[in-house]
Amino acid sequence: MLMRKRWLTKADTRLLIAVILLSLVAYVMIKISAGYASAEKQAVVEVSGKIVRQFDVAEDTATRMTIWGKTRPTTIEVQKGRMRVLEAFCPDQLCVKQGWISGPGQSIVCVPNELVIYFQDNDDSGLDGITR
Amino acid sequence: MKKRYSTLLVVMGIVAVLLLVGYPLFTQRAILQNYTGEEFLMDTFVSISTYGTDTALLREATRQAFQEMRRIAELTDRFATVAPERATGEPHNPDKANASNKEQAPGSEGRDRHNVDLDTVPTGESAVARINAMAGIKPVRVDKDVFTMLQMAQEYHQLTQGAFDVTIGPVMDLWGFGQERKQVPAPEELQAALSLVDSKDMILDEESQSVFLKKKGMSLDLGAVAKGYAVEKAAQILEKAGVKQAIINAGGNIRVLGKKEEQPWKVGIQDPRNPEALIGILSLTDESAVTSGDYQRVKEIDGKSYHHIISPLTGYPAEENISVTVVTPDSGRADLLSTALFLMEPQQALALVEQIPDTEMFLVTDDKKIFYTSGLEGKIELTPGEEYAYAKKMAD
């Protein structure tokens, strides 16, 4: 009886609770941050192989932005979790004609401007590429 | 006693927290590193993504792979400018000057150690542009890669009974893809250009490794071959450098090395009529998938759209199929075959592809019927929209 009482003093108990709480907090924080990251999509804009813009896209994100490609500006529109090239100054207009993209792995490439936009894949279950 | 136990508890607590927080980070770091390089090459966006434990090795291998792709791009660029005609010989061969003189004055007696008069490609110049410039004049000695590509192209010219032809240059020029030109070529113009299209008039001499286009005005267009070949060479370089897991994506021309963490790589096939959708998902290991589609490069002329896969038999865009995907280990072959099969009738295409070992095909016809070869069974997850229908599956 006596031994037992000395084995877990008040301080010990407090410490034990603190440790357990800390672990729980850490665990929950990791879960939340992971969940948070995959709940939203990340859109990435690259010019000449370098990332120039990176932003979260939620269902209600609606924006337009003009980005300078290698030679000319390109206007990108984001709406309802999708994005497209709205306007580009290139002869073929292939990037504009491609229309909307919405999922990870999808991308729009504008070759004359060396500009690429795509959605980042947040979890590993997605596609590694698309043949087209 | 009390002190020892609380110390123990503190240590245990710290270890527990470290494990919880650190474990996911630690395992990810120790297992796989990813190194990705991206470049614009051959009119497209190329990404090489490598996986392994040694980042320095991955980076160096990727650099070398891009270097090789740039080399192939340079060799096959048919719009490159070419220097004036020159003769065969070592770069510092004194005979060279004599031989050149001979060219300028055909009547004079020039010395030539070779019986055949050959042109060579100056360093850094496009071999294809050179061959085209020398059409009807003289054969051009080319490097091994260009020769191999043309041999493969000629082989498929025969196998497809002319449906695929690498000498389609004059016709492609009339349509002017990649250029500003916005006119449908006149039928007479097309007929004239078509009379210059025939791979039988492309003479490949194995011994001297030279290429000769017999008629003046003939020209090669390696648009259906070069990209895939370059991707294949890049894959070989990665492999040689010790990379075991990688995916190369050159504008939808895909080649994978090994598997991605025990699982095959997942590669979607673009729905030809809906850019947001996939029509199937392939599982690939150590192989390539390339698609030819009528939606890839399109020109609008007077409200009608024309795509870039032109039939060497008619001179007009082929209209039987809207998308053909080929899965085979060699990416050069996959690239060439996807175009060649696109140009054929679906049934003919199926018949041909079933003869080629280790080669599978997924084809969508103009009336939205899907054909695919039996070897894709178990390798593909089909996800077509409602408008598509399955044609009779191929039996073995």
Short mmCIF file of C-alpha atoms in Angstrom, two decimals:
data_model
loop_
_atom_site.label_atom_id
_atom_site.label_comp_id
_atom_site.label_asym_id
_atom_site.label_seq_id
_atom_site.Cartn_x
_atom_site.Cartn_y
_atom_site.Cartn_z
CA MET A 1 0.00 0.00 0.00
CA LEU A 2 2.69 2.33 1.05
CA MET A 3 4.86 1.47 -1.95
CA ARG A 4 2.02 2.00 -4.31
CA LYS A 5 1.28 5.37 -2.93
CA ARG A 6 4.86 6.42 -3.39
CA TRP A 7 5.02 4.95 -6.88
CA LEU A 8 2.57 7.39 -8.32
CA THR A 9 2.91 10.73 -6.61
CA LYS A 10 0.83 13.72 -7.54
CA ALA A 11 3.64 15.05 -9.71
CA ASP A 12 3.96 11.73 -11.51
CA THR A 13 0.28 11.63 -12.27
CA ARG A 14 0.36 15.16 -13.58
CA LEU A 15 3.34 14.38 -15.75
CA LEU A 16 1.72 11.24 -17.08
CA ILE A 17 -1.44 13.11 -17.97
CA ALA A 18 0.62 15.87 -19.56
CA VAL A 19 2.54 13.38 -21.71
CA ILE A 20 -0.62 11.63 -22.83
CA LEU A 21 -2.28 14.94 -23.60
CA LEU A 22 0.75 16.14 -25.52
CA SER A 23 0.81 12.97 -27.61
CA LEU A 24 -2.87 13.29 -28.32
CA VAL A 25 -2.52 16.91 -29.31
CA ALA A 26 0.41 16.10 -31.60
CA TYR A 27 -1.50 13.21 -33.17
CA VAL A 28 -4.62 15.27 -33.76
CA MET A 29 -2.56 18.11 -35.19
CA ILE A 30 -0.88 15.83 -37.71
CA LYS A 31 -4.24 14.39 -38.73
CA ILE A 32 -5.78 17.79 -39.10
CA SER A 33 -2.93 19.24 -41.10
CA ALA A 34 -2.92 16.23 -43.43
CA GLY A 35 -6.67 16.38 -43.84
CA TYR A 36 -6.57 20.10 -44.40
CA ALA A 37 -3.99 19.80 -47.13
CA SER A 38 -5.96 17.30 -49.18
CA ALA A 39 -9.30 18.99 -48.67
CA GLU A 40 -8.23 21.77 -50.99
CA LYS A 41 -6.52 21.49 -54.32
CA GLN A 42 -3.30 23.26 -55.02
CA ALA A 43 -2.98 24.94 -58.39
CA VAL A 44 0.49 25.48 -59.77
CA VAL A 45 1.66 27.79 -62.54
CA GLU A 46 5.07 27.24 -64.06
CA VAL A 47 6.97 29.30 -66.60
CA SER A 48 10.03 27.80 -68.31
CA GLY A 49 10.09 24.97 -65.77
CA LYS A 50 10.01 27.20 -62.70
CA ILE A 51 7.06 27.56 -60.36
CA VAL A 52 5.88 31.17 -60.50
CA ARG A 53 2.56 30.88 -58.68
CA GLN A 54 1.04 28.33 -56.32
CA PHE A 55 -2.33 28.74 -54.64
CA ASP A 56 -5.18 26.83 -53.01
CA VAL A 57 -8.33 26.27 -55.01
CA ALA A 58 -11.55 25.67 -53.09
CA GLU A 59 -15.03 25.16 -54.56
CA ASP A 60 -15.81 28.83 -54.04
CA THR A 61 -12.52 30.26 -55.31
CA ALA A 62 -13.18 32.48 -58.29
CA THR A 63 -10.36 34.52 -59.69
CA ARG A 64 -8.59 35.60 -62.82
CA MET A 65 -4.91 36.26 -63.05
CA THR A 66 -2.58 37.35 -65.79
CA ILE A 67 0.83 35.80 -65.82
CA TRP A 68 3.73 36.62 -68.06
CA GLY A 69 4.89 33.59 -69.94
CA LYS A 70 8.24 33.49 -71.70
CA THR A 71 7.18 36.05 -74.27
CA ARG A 72 3.58 37.11 -73.76
CA PRO A 73 0.95 37.37 -71.02
CA THR A 74 -1.55 34.58 -70.40
CA THR A 75 -4.81 34.98 -68.48
CA ILE A 76 -5.92 32.12 -66.27
CA GLU A 77 -9.42 31.79 -64.88
CA VAL A 78 -10.25 29.80 -61.75
CA GLN A 79 -13.86 28.96 -60.93
CA LYS A 80 -15.80 26.21 -59.11
CA GLY A 81 -12.70 24.17 -58.43
CA ARG A 82 -11.63 24.24 -62.07
CA MET A 83 -9.28 26.35 -64.11
CA ARG A 84 -8.61 27.21 -67.72
CA VAL A 85 -6.59 29.50 -69.92
CA LEU A 86 -8.97 32.33 -70.74
CA GLU A 87 -6.74 34.28 -73.06
CA ALA A 88 -3.29 33.72 -74.53
CA PHE A 89 -1.27 35.36 -77.23
CA CYS A 90 -0.11 32.46 -79.34
CA PRO A 91 -0.86 31.42 -82.92
CA ASP A 92 -2.54 28.06 -82.29
CA GLN A 93 -4.61 28.91 -79.18
CA LEU A 94 -4.35 25.25 -78.20
CA CYS A 95 -4.25 26.11 -74.49
CA VAL A 96 -7.46 28.16 -74.75
CA LYS A 97 -9.22 25.49 -76.82
CA GLN A 98 -8.35 22.80 -74.28
CA GLY A 99 -10.95 24.26 -71.90
CA TRP A 100 -11.31 23.48 -68.21
CA ILE A 101 -9.23 21.13 -66.09
CA SER A 102 -10.30 20.06 -62.64
CA GLY A 103 -8.39 17.07 -61.35
CA PRO A 104 -4.91 16.22 -60.15
CA GLY A 105 -2.70 15.03 -62.98
CA GLN A 106 -4.46 17.24 -65.51
CA SER A 107 -2.54 20.09 -67.02
CA ILE A 108 -2.69 22.76 -69.68
CA VAL A 109 0.49 23.56 -71.55
CA CYS A 110 1.18 26.62 -73.67
CA VAL A 111 4.30 25.78 -75.64
CA PRO A 112 5.09 29.19 -77.20
CA ASN A 113 4.90 30.84 -73.79
CA GLU A 114 6.55 27.91 -71.98
CA LEU A 115 3.71 28.06 -69.48
CA VAL A 116 2.15 25.10 -67.65
CA ILE A 117 -0.77 25.09 -65.23
CA TYR A 118 -1.83 22.03 -63.28
CA PHE A 119 -3.38 20.76 -60.08
CA GLN A 120 -0.99 19.33 -57.55
CA ASP A 121 -1.64 15.79 -56.45
CA ASN A 122 -1.91 15.86 -52.67
CA ASP A 123 -2.30 12.17 -51.98
CA ASP A 124 -0.43 9.34 -53.60
CA SER A 125 -3.50 7.48 -54.82
CA GLY A 126 -3.82 9.63 -57.94
CA LEU A 127 -2.54 9.28 -61.45
CA ASP A 128 1.10 9.43 -62.44
CA GLY A 129 0.35 10.82 -65.87
CA ILE A 130 -2.13 11.07 -68.71
CA THR A 131 -1.50 9.92 -72.26
CA ARG A 132 -3.18 12.13 -74.79
CA MET B 1 12.62 5.46 -6.13
CA LYS B 2 10.20 8.24 -6.91
CA LYS B 3 12.78 10.19 -8.81
CA ARG B 4 13.81 7.23 -10.97
CA TYR B 5 10.26 6.47 -11.97
CA SER B 6 9.45 9.99 -12.97
CA THR B 7 12.65 10.22 -15.01
CA LEU B 8 11.61 7.01 -16.72
CA LEU B 9 8.17 8.42 -17.39
CA VAL B 10 9.58 11.61 -18.85
CA VAL B 11 11.88 9.65 -21.14
CA MET B 12 9.04 7.38 -22.22
CA GLY B 13 6.86 10.39 -22.87
CA ILE B 14 9.46 12.10 -24.99
CA VAL B 15 10.12 8.94 -26.98
CA ALA B 16 6.40 8.50 -27.58
CA VAL B 17 6.00 12.05 -28.85
CA LEU B 18 9.08 11.79 -31.04
CA LEU B 19 7.83 8.57 -32.55
CA LEU B 20 4.40 9.97 -33.22
CA VAL B 21 5.66 13.13 -34.83
CA GLY B 22 8.82 11.86 -36.39
CA TYR B 23 7.83 8.47 -37.76
CA PRO B 24 5.92 9.59 -40.84
CA LEU B 25 8.62 12.08 -41.78
CA PHE B 26 11.43 9.65 -41.11
CA THR B 27 10.03 6.77 -43.17
CA GLN B 28 9.24 9.00 -46.14
CA ARG B 29 12.74 10.39 -46.21
CA ALA B 30 14.54 7.11 -45.88
CA ILE B 31 12.54 5.25 -48.51
CA LEU B 32 12.27 7.38 -51.63
CA GLN B 33 13.52 10.64 -52.96
CA ASN B 34 12.00 12.20 -56.03
CA TYR B 35 13.85 14.33 -58.50
CA THR B 36 11.89 15.93 -61.34
CA GLY B 37 13.25 17.92 -64.24
CA GLU B 38 11.13 19.84 -66.75
CA GLU B 39 11.96 21.35 -70.11
CA PHE B 40 10.27 22.53 -73.28
CA LEU B 41 11.51 20.35 -76.11
CA MET B 42 10.23 19.24 -79.51
CA ASP B 43 7.23 21.57 -79.37
CA THR B 44 6.05 20.07 -76.14
CA PHE B 45 6.45 20.05 -72.38
CA VAL B 46 8.72 17.28 -71.15
CA SER B 47 8.93 16.16 -67.56
CA ILE B 48 11.27 13.47 -66.24
CA SER B 49 10.44 12.30 -62.74
CA THR B 50 12.90 9.93 -61.09
CA TYR B 51 12.75 8.07 -57.78
CA GLY B 52 15.55 6.57 -55.72
CA THR B 53 17.59 6.99 -52.58
CA ASP B 54 20.48 8.97 -54.05
CA THR B 55 19.35 12.45 -55.11
CA ALA B 56 22.69 13.33 -56.68
CA LEU B 57 22.47 10.28 -58.94
CA LEU B 58 18.88 11.09 -59.89
CA ARG B 59 19.76 14.67 -60.73
CA GLU B 60 22.74 13.72 -62.88
CA ALA B 61 20.81 10.99 -64.70
CA THR B 62 17.97 13.41 -65.42
CA ARG B 63 20.39 15.99 -66.75
CA GLN B 64 21.96 13.45 -69.10
CA ALA B 65 18.54 12.25 -70.25
CA PHE B 66 17.50 15.78 -71.19
CA GLN B 67 20.79 16.32 -72.98
CA GLU B 68 20.13 13.25 -75.11
CA MET B 69 16.59 14.40 -75.88
CA ARG B 70 17.89 17.80 -76.95
CA ARG B 71 20.36 16.08 -79.27
CA ILE B 72 17.64 14.02 -80.95
CA ALA B 73 15.43 17.13 -81.19
CA GLU B 74 18.20 18.98 -82.97
CA LEU B 75 18.89 16.13 -85.39
CA THR B 76 15.25 15.79 -86.40
CA ASP B 77 14.15 19.42 -86.63
CA ARG B 78 13.15 19.76 -90.25
CA PHE B 79 12.68 23.52 -90.10
CA ALA B 80 16.28 24.15 -89.11
CA THR B 81 18.51 26.03 -91.52
CA VAL B 82 21.27 24.15 -93.28
CA ALA B 83 24.74 25.17 -94.34
CA PRO B 84 25.77 24.82 -98.01
CA GLU B 85 26.46 21.42 -99.47
CA ARG B 86 29.63 19.70 -98.44
CA ALA B 87 31.34 16.41 -99.05
CA THR B 88 32.26 13.37 -97.05
CA GLY B 89 35.52 13.10 -95.21
CA GLU B 90 37.07 13.51 -91.82
CA PRO B 91 36.76 17.03 -90.50
CA HIS B 92 40.43 17.73 -91.26
CA ASN B 93 40.78 15.66 -94.36
CA PRO B 94 42.57 17.65 -97.07
CA ASP B 95 40.54 15.72 -99.66
CA LYS B 96 37.51 17.56 -98.42
CA ALA B 97 38.46 20.81 -100.08
CA ASN B 98 38.96 19.04 -103.40
CA ALA B 99 35.69 17.24 -103.11
CA SER B 100 33.84 20.50 -102.42
CA ASN B 101 35.48 22.10 -105.40
CA LYS B 102 34.28 19.25 -107.46
CA GLU B 103 30.74 19.97 -106.39
CA GLN B 104 30.98 23.57 -107.45
CA ALA B 105 32.41 22.68 -110.82
CA PRO B 106 30.82 19.38 -111.83
CA GLY B 107 32.88 19.15 -115.04
CA SER B 108 36.25 19.26 -113.35
CA GLU B 109 38.17 16.19 -112.28
CA GLY B 110 37.92 15.94 -108.52
CA ARG B 111 39.41 13.29 -106.34
CA ASP B 112 37.04 11.20 -104.30
CA ARG B 113 38.26 8.25 -102.29
CA HIS B 114 34.75 6.86 -102.01
CA ASN B 115 32.97 5.65 -105.04
CA VAL B 116 29.71 7.07 -103.80
CA ASP B 117 29.51 10.78 -103.42
CA LEU B 118 28.08 11.44 -99.97
CA ASP B 119 27.08 14.55 -98.12
CA THR B 120 27.62 14.79 -94.36
CA VAL B 121 25.82 16.62 -91.64
CA PRO B 122 27.86 19.41 -90.03
CA THR B 123 28.09 19.19 -86.24
CA GLY B 124 25.07 20.72 -84.54
CA GLU B 125 23.01 20.77 -87.70
CA SER B 126 19.71 18.98 -88.24
CA ALA B 127 20.22 15.73 -90.15
CA VAL B 128 16.61 15.76 -91.33
CA ALA B 129 16.83 19.29 -92.70
CA ARG B 130 20.05 18.23 -94.39
CA ILE B 131 18.50 15.17 -96.03
CA ASN B 132 15.58 17.29 -97.23
CA ALA B 133 17.90 19.94 -98.65
CA MET B 134 19.82 17.22 -100.51
CA ALA B 135 16.70 15.57 -101.96
CA GLY B 136 17.32 14.71 -105.59
CA ILE B 137 20.95 15.81 -105.25
CA LYS B 138 22.91 13.27 -103.24
CA PRO B 139 22.74 10.87 -100.29
CA VAL B 140 23.58 12.15 -96.82
CA ARG B 141 25.55 10.13 -94.32
CA VAL B 142 23.70 10.35 -91.01
CA ASP B 143 24.25 9.30 -87.43
CA LYS B 144 23.00 5.98 -86.11
CA ASP B 145 19.91 7.37 -84.40
CA VAL B 146 18.52 9.07 -87.48
CA PHE B 147 19.22 5.97 -89.55
CA THR B 148 17.46 3.72 -87.03
CA MET B 149 14.39 5.97 -86.94
CA LEU B 150 14.14 5.97 -90.73
CA GLN B 151 14.58 2.20 -90.92
CA MET B 152 11.73 1.79 -88.45
CA ALA B 153 9.61 4.25 -90.45
CA GLN B 154 10.24 2.34 -93.66
CA GLU B 155 9.40 -0.94 -91.98
CA TYR B 156 5.99 0.44 -90.95
CA HIS B 157 5.42 1.95 -94.38
CA GLN B 158 5.47 -1.60 -95.66
CA LEU B 159 3.49 -3.11 -92.79
CA THR B 160 0.73 -0.51 -93.15
CA GLN B 161 0.76 -0.71 -96.94
CA GLY B 162 1.51 2.97 -97.27
CA ALA B 163 -0.95 4.23 -94.66
CA PHE B 164 2.05 5.53 -92.74
CA ASP B 165 4.71 7.45 -94.61
CA VAL B 166 7.59 9.45 -93.19
CA THR B 167 8.10 11.29 -96.51
CA ILE B 168 4.86 13.22 -95.92
CA GLY B 169 6.81 16.49 -95.57
CA PRO B 170 5.48 18.22 -98.74
CA VAL B 171 1.86 17.59 -97.71
CA MET B 172 2.44 18.74 -94.13
CA ASP B 173 3.97 21.94 -95.50
CA LEU B 174 0.80 22.66 -97.48
CA TRP B 175 -1.34 22.34 -94.37
CA GLY B 176 1.21 24.31 -92.40
CA PHE B 177 0.68 22.93 -88.90
CA GLY B 178 2.66 24.91 -86.40
CA GLN B 179 2.64 27.85 -88.77
CA GLU B 180 0.24 30.71 -89.30
CA ARG B 181 -1.07 29.44 -92.62
CA LYS B 182 -4.88 29.31 -92.60
CA GLN B 183 -6.07 27.87 -95.87
CA VAL B 184 -7.23 24.49 -96.99
CA PRO B 185 -4.78 23.38 -99.70
CA ALA B 186 -6.27 23.26 -103.18
CA PRO B 187 -6.84 19.71 -104.52
CA GLU B 188 -4.34 20.26 -107.36
CA GLU B 189 -1.73 21.46 -104.88
CA LEU B 190 -2.33 18.39 -102.74
CA GLN B 191 -2.08 16.07 -105.72
CA ALA B 192 1.25 17.61 -106.70
CA ALA B 193 2.55 17.27 -103.14
CA LEU B 194 1.25 13.69 -102.84
CA SER B 195 3.18 12.67 -105.96
CA LEU B 196 6.34 13.39 -103.95
CA VAL B 197 5.26 11.20 -101.04
CA ASP B 198 6.59 7.66 -101.22
CA SER B 199 8.92 5.92 -98.78
CA LYS B 200 10.03 3.63 -101.60
CA ASP B 201 11.89 6.63 -102.98
CA MET B 202 13.77 6.97 -99.71
CA ILE B 203 16.96 4.98 -100.17
CA LEU B 204 18.56 3.75 -96.98
CA ASP B 205 22.04 2.37 -97.45
CA GLU B 206 23.07 0.34 -94.45
CA GLU B 207 26.74 0.10 -95.38
CA SER B 208 27.42 3.80 -95.69
CA GLN B 209 24.59 4.64 -93.26
CA SER B 210 23.27 7.17 -95.72
CA VAL B 211 19.85 8.41 -96.72
CA PHE B 212 18.80 9.62 -100.13
CA LEU B 213 15.49 11.08 -101.20
CA LYS B 214 15.38 10.37 -104.92
CA LYS B 215 13.19 13.22 -106.11
CA LYS B 216 13.81 16.90 -105.69
CA GLY B 217 11.12 18.43 -103.49
CA MET B 218 10.67 15.31 -101.36
CA SER B 219 10.97 15.85 -97.63
CA LEU B 220 10.91 13.88 -94.41
CA ASP B 221 8.70 14.73 -91.47
CA LEU B 222 9.64 12.83 -88.33
CA GLY B 223 6.79 14.29 -86.30
CA ALA B 224 5.37 10.82 -85.65
CA VAL B 225 8.67 9.23 -84.72
CA ALA B 226 11.19 11.59 -83.17
CA LYS B 227 9.49 12.41 -79.88
CA GLY B 228 8.94 8.78 -78.93
CA TYR B 229 12.43 7.83 -80.03
CA ALA B 230 13.92 10.64 -77.93
CA VAL B 231 11.87 9.53 -74.92
CA GLU B 232 13.10 5.97 -75.38
CA LYS B 233 16.73 7.11 -75.53
CA ALA B 234 16.18 9.17 -72.38
CA ALA B 235 14.75 6.11 -70.63
CA GLN B 236 17.78 4.05 -71.64
CA ILE B 237 20.10 6.70 -70.26
CA LEU B 238 18.26 6.78 -66.94
CA GLU B 239 18.45 3.01 -66.75
CA LYS B 240 22.15 2.94 -67.54
CA ALA B 241 22.78 5.57 -64.86
CA GLY B 242 21.17 3.27 -62.29
CA VAL B 243 17.70 4.78 -62.02
CA LYS B 244 15.17 2.03 -61.33
CA GLN B 245 11.96 4.00 -61.01
CA ALA B 246 11.05 6.87 -63.30
CA ILE B 247 8.31 8.29 -65.45
CA ILE B 248 8.99 10.38 -68.54
CA ASN B 249 6.10 12.41 -69.89
CA ALA B 250 6.63 14.28 -73.16
CA GLY B 251 3.29 15.94 -73.78
CA GLY B 252 1.35 12.74 -73.18
CA ASN B 253 3.99 10.43 -74.68
CA ILE B 254 4.70 8.33 -71.60
CA ARG B 255 7.48 5.90 -70.72
CA VAL B 256 7.87 4.33 -67.29
CA LEU B 257 10.82 2.57 -65.73
CA GLY B 258 10.10 -0.13 -63.17
CA LYS B 259 7.19 0.27 -60.82
CA LYS B 260 6.13 3.05 -58.53
CA GLU B 261 6.65 1.72 -54.98
CA GLU B 262 5.65 -1.91 -55.63
CA GLN B 263 2.63 -0.86 -57.68
CA PRO B 264 2.50 -0.28 -61.44
CA TRP B 265 2.36 3.32 -62.59
CA LYS B 266 -1.17 4.61 -63.15
CA VAL B 267 -1.56 6.41 -66.44
CA GLY B 268 -4.90 7.78 -67.63
CA ILE B 269 -6.02 7.82 -71.25
CA GLN B 270 -7.54 11.15 -72.21
CA ASP B 271 -11.20 11.10 -73.24
CA PRO B 272 -10.95 12.36 -76.84
CA ARG B 273 -14.15 14.41 -76.54
CA ASN B 274 -13.94 15.68 -72.96
CA PRO B 275 -10.69 17.20 -71.73
CA GLU B 276 -11.81 16.83 -68.10
CA ALA B 277 -12.42 13.11 -68.34
CA LEU B 278 -10.46 9.90 -68.80
CA ILE B 279 -11.60 7.02 -70.94
CA GLY B 280 -9.44 4.47 -69.19
CA ILE B 281 -6.61 4.03 -66.71
CA LEU B 282 -3.60 1.91 -67.61
CA SER B 283 -1.28 0.10 -65.21
CA LEU B 284 2.21 0.27 -66.65
CA THR B 285 5.51 -1.39 -65.71
CA ASP B 286 8.66 -0.89 -67.77
CA GLU B 287 6.74 0.19 -70.84
CA SER B 288 5.39 3.06 -72.82
CA ALA B 289 1.98 4.47 -73.74
CA VAL B 290 1.49 6.93 -76.56
CA THR B 291 -1.76 8.35 -77.91
CA SER B 292 -2.57 9.89 -81.28
CA GLY B 293 -5.77 11.90 -81.23
CA ASP B 294 -7.65 14.16 -83.58
CA TYR B 295 -8.00 16.73 -80.78
CA GLN B 296 -4.26 17.28 -80.20
CA ARG B 297 -3.40 19.86 -82.82
CA VAL B 298 -6.30 21.45 -84.54
CA LYS B 299 -6.57 24.23 -87.05
CA GLU B 300 -9.79 26.04 -87.70
CA ILE B 301 -10.29 27.16 -91.28
CA ASP B 302 -13.59 28.80 -92.26
CA GLY B 303 -15.41 27.34 -89.29
CA LYS B 304 -14.32 23.76 -89.95
CA SER B 305 -11.60 22.14 -87.90
CA TYR B 306 -8.76 20.09 -89.31
CA HIS B 307 -6.42 17.98 -87.21
CA HIS B 308 -2.76 17.28 -87.81
CA ILE B 309 -2.73 13.54 -88.57
CA ILE B 310 -2.75 13.68 -92.34
CA SER B 311 -3.17 10.56 -94.44
CA PRO B 312 -0.37 10.11 -96.98
CA LEU B 313 -2.90 8.35 -99.22
CA THR B 314 -5.49 11.13 -99.43
CA GLY B 315 -3.62 14.23 -98.27
CA TYR B 316 -6.44 15.04 -95.82
CA PRO B 317 -6.79 14.47 -92.06
CA ALA B 318 -7.71 10.84 -91.37
CA GLU B 319 -11.28 10.52 -90.13
CA GLU B 320 -11.87 6.88 -89.21
CA ASN B 321 -10.60 7.16 -85.65
CA ILE B 322 -10.51 9.86 -83.02
CA SER B 323 -7.99 8.35 -80.61
CA VAL B 324 -5.48 5.51 -80.71
CA THR B 325 -3.32 4.54 -77.74
CA VAL B 326 -0.47 2.07 -78.11
CA VAL B 327 1.17 0.27 -75.18
CA THR B 328 4.51 -1.39 -75.87
CA PRO B 329 7.95 -1.44 -74.20
CA ASP B 330 9.74 0.78 -76.75
CA SER B 331 8.48 4.36 -76.75
CA GLY B 332 9.77 5.09 -80.26
CA ARG B 333 7.74 2.22 -81.63
CA ALA B 334 4.71 3.27 -79.54
CA ASP B 335 4.85 6.78 -80.97
CA LEU B 336 5.18 5.65 -84.56
CA LEU B 337 2.53 2.93 -84.20
CA SER B 338 -0.04 5.22 -82.60
CA THR B 339 0.10 7.43 -85.71
CA ALA B 340 0.30 4.53 -88.15
CA LEU B 341 -2.69 2.73 -86.60
CA PHE B 342 -4.65 5.98 -86.39
CA LEU B 343 -4.32 6.24 -90.17
CA MET B 344 -5.80 2.77 -90.74
CA GLU B 345 -9.30 1.36 -90.70
CA PRO B 346 -10.10 0.03 -87.20
CA GLN B 347 -10.32 -3.61 -88.29
CA GLN B 348 -7.08 -3.40 -90.27
CA ALA B 349 -5.40 -1.70 -87.35
CA LEU B 350 -6.47 -4.49 -85.00
CA ALA B 351 -5.32 -7.14 -87.41
CA LEU B 352 -1.92 -5.50 -87.74
CA VAL B 353 -1.34 -4.86 -84.05
CA GLU B 354 -2.18 -8.44 -83.12
CA GLN B 355 0.78 -9.54 -85.27
CA ILE B 356 3.25 -7.35 -83.41
CA PRO B 357 4.60 -8.96 -80.23
CA ASP B 358 4.25 -7.22 -76.84
CA THR B 359 2.07 -4.53 -78.35
CA GLU B 360 -1.41 -3.53 -77.25
CA MET B 361 -3.84 -0.98 -78.61
CA PHE B 362 -6.85 0.99 -77.37
CA LEU B 363 -8.77 2.61 -80.22
CA VAL B 364 -11.81 4.89 -80.37
CA THR B 365 -13.53 5.22 -83.73
CA ASP B 366 -15.23 8.29 -85.13
CA ASP B 367 -18.64 6.82 -84.19
CA LYS B 368 -17.40 6.39 -80.60
CA LYS B 369 -16.87 2.65 -80.63
CA ILE B 370 -14.06 1.32 -78.49
CA PHE B 371 -11.79 -1.45 -79.69
CA TYR B 372 -8.97 -2.83 -77.62
CA THR B 373 -6.63 -5.78 -77.81
CA SER B 374 -6.98 -8.76 -75.51
CA GLY B 375 -3.60 -8.13 -73.90
CA LEU B 376 -4.96 -5.03 -72.19
CA GLU B 377 -7.36 -7.13 -70.16
CA GLY B 378 -6.33 -6.76 -66.53
CA LYS B 379 -4.03 -3.90 -67.42
CA ILE B 380 -6.72 -1.33 -67.98
CA GLU B 381 -9.53 0.05 -65.90
CA LEU B 382 -12.23 1.25 -68.28
CA THR B 383 -13.89 4.53 -67.43
CA PRO B 384 -15.61 5.72 -70.61
CA GLY B 385 -18.53 8.16 -70.58
CA GLU B 386 -21.99 6.99 -71.60
CA GLU B 387 -21.65 8.04 -75.21
CA TYR B 388 -19.06 5.35 -75.88
CA ALA B 389 -19.90 1.80 -76.84
CA TYR B 390 -17.75 -1.28 -76.93
CA ALA B 391 -17.20 -2.93 -80.20
CA LYS B 392 -16.61 -6.65 -80.23
CA LYS B 393 -13.52 -7.34 -78.19
CA MET B 394 -10.65 -8.94 -79.96
CA ALA B 395 -10.27 -12.63 -79.41
CA ASP B 396 -6.85 -14.11 -79.02
#
